[in-house]
CSV table of C-alpha atoms in Angstrom, one decimal:
chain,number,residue,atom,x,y,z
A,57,UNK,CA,52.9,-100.3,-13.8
A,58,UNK,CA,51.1,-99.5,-17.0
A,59,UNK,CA,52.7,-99.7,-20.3
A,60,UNK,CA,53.4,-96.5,-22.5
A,61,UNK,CA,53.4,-97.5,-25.7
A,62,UNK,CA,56.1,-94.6,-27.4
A,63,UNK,CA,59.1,-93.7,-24.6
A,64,UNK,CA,61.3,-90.8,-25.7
A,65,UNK,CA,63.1,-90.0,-22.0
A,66,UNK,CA,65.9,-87.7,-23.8
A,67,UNK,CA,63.3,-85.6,-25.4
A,68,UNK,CA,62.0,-85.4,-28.9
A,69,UNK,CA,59.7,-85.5,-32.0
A,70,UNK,CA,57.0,-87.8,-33.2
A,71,UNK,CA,55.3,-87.7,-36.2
A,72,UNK,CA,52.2,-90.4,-36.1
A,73,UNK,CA,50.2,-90.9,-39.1
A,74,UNK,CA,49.2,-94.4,-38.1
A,75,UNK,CA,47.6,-95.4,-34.6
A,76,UNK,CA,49.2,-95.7,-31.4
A,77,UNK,CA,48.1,-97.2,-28.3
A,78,UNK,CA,49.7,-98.1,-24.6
A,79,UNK,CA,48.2,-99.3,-21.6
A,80,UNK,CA,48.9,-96.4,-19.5
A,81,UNK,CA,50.1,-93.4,-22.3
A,82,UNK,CA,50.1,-93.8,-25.7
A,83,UNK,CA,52.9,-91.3,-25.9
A,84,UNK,CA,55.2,-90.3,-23.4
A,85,UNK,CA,58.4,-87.6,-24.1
A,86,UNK,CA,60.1,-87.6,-20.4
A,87,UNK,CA,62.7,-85.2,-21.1
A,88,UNK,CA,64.5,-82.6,-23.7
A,89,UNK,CA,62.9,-79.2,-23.3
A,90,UNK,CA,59.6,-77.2,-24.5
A,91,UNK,CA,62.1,-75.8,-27.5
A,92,UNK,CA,63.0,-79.2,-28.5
A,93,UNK,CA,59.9,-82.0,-27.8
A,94,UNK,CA,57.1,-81.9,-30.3
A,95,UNK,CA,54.1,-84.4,-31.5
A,96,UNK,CA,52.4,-84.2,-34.7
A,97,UNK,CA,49.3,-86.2,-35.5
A,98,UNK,CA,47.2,-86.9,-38.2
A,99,UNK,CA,46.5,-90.5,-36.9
A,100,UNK,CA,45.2,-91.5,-33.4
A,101,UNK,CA,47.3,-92.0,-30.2
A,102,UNK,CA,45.6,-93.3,-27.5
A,103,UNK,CA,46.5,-94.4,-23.5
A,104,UNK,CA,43.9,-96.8,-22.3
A,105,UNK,CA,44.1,-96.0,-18.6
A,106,UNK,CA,46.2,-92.6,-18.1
A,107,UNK,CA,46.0,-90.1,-21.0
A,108,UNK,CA,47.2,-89.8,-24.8
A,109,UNK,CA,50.3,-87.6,-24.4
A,110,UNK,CA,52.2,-86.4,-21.8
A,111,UNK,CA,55.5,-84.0,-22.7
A,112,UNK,CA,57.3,-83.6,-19.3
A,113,UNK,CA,59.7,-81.0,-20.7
A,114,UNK,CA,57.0,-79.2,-22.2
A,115,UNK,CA,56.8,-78.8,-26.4
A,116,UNK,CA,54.5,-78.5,-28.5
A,117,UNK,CA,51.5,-80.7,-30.0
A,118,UNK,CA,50.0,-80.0,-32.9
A,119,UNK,CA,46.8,-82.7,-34.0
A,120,UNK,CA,46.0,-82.4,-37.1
A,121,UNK,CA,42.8,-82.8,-39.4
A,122,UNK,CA,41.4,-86.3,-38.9
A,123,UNK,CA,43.6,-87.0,-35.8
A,124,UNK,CA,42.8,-87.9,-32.3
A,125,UNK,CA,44.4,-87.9,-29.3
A,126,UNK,CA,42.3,-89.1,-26.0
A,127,UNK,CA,42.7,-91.3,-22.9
A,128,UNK,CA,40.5,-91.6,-20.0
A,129,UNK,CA,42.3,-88.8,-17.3
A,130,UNK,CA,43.4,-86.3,-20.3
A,131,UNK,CA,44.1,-86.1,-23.6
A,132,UNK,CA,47.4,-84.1,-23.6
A,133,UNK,CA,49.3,-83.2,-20.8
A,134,UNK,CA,52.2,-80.5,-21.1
A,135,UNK,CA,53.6,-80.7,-17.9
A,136,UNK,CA,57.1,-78.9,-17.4
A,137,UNK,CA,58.4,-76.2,-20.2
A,138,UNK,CA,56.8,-72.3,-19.9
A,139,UNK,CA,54.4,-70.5,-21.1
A,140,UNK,CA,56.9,-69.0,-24.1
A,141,UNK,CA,57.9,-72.8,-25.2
A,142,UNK,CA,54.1,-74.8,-24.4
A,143,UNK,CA,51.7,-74.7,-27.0
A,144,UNK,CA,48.8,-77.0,-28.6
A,145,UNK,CA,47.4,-76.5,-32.1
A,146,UNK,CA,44.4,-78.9,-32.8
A,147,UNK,CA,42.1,-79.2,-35.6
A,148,UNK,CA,41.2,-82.7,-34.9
A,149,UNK,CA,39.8,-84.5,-31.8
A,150,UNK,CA,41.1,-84.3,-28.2
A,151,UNK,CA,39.2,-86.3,-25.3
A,152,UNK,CA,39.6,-86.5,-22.0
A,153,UNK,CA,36.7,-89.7,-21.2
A,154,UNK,CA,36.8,-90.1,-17.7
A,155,UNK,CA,35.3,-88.8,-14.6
A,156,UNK,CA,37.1,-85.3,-13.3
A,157,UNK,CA,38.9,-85.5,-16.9
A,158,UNK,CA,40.3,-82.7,-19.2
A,159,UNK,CA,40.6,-82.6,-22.3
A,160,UNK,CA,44.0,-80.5,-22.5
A,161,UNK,CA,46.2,-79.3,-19.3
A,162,UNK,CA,49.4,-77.5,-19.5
A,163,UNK,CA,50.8,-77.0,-16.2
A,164,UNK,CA,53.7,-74.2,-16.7
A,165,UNK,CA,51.2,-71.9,-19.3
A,166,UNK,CA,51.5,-71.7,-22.7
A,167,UNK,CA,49.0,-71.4,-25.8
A,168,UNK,CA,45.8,-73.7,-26.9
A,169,UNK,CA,44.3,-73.0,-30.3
A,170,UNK,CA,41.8,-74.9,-31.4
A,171,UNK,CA,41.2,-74.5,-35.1
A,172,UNK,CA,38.0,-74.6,-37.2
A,173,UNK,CA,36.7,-78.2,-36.8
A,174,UNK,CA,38.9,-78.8,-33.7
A,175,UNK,CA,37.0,-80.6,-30.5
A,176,UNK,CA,38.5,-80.5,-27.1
A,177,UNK,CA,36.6,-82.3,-24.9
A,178,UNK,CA,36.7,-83.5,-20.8
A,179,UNK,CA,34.1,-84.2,-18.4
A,180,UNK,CA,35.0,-82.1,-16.0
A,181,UNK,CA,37.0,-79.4,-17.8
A,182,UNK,CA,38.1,-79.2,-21.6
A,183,UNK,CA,40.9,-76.4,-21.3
A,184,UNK,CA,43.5,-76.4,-18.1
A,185,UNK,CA,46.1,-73.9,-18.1
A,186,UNK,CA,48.0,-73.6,-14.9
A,187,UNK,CA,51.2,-72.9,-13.5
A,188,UNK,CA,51.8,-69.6,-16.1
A,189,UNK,CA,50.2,-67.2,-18.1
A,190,UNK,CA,48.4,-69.0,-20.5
A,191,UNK,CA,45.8,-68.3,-23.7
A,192,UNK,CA,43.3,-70.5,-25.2
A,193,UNK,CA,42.8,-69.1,-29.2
């Protein structure tokens, strides 16, 4: 099994100004709910063979200027929550590096914006919104 380097399985917050890295997620938030889990960075998480961040709850990520946030299947993953709790605000650098990657994927809906000097970036699609209505901004 592959190593997450930051496990919050109650749900909650993380504010990274450093670097974090894990084998298989760099962070991981496995519970709480989209009203409740968030991520702010300004630093650079990192999962060396899944993704960067995964909220299975749902929440909300915000990257700020200077930060990244990649890993080689996704960069973010916002997996349970809805489309009213689920957003990503990025002004930084999200990368999904691998084959069939993407870059961003939130699979109950919700809202991407990607600000000025924001990348979001996968090889196969930058933007996934599924599972609800969504909006890319």
């Amino acid at each position: 099994m592959d190593s997450w380097s930051l496990t919050l399985l109650g749900g909650g917050t993380v504010n990274n100004t450093k670097t974090i890295t894990g084998g298989g997620l760099g962070v991981y938030i496995g519970g709480g709910t989209g009203a409740t889990n968030s991520v702010t960075n300004s630093g650079a998480i990192s999962g060396t063979s899944q993704g960067g961040v995964v909220l299975g709850g749902g929440g909300t990520v915000n990257n700020e200027s200077g930060g990244s946030i990649n890993g080689p299947n996704f960069g973010v993953y916002i997996v349970g929550g809805s489309a009213a709790t689920n957003s990503l605000t990025n002004m930084g650098s999200i990368t999904g590096a691998g084959t069939g990657s993407s870059g961003v994927h939130l699979g109950s809906g919700g809202e991407v914006t990607n600000q000025t000097g924001g990348t979001i970036k996968g090889v196969a699609n930058g933007v996934v919104i599924g599972g609800g209505t969504g909006s890319l901004i």
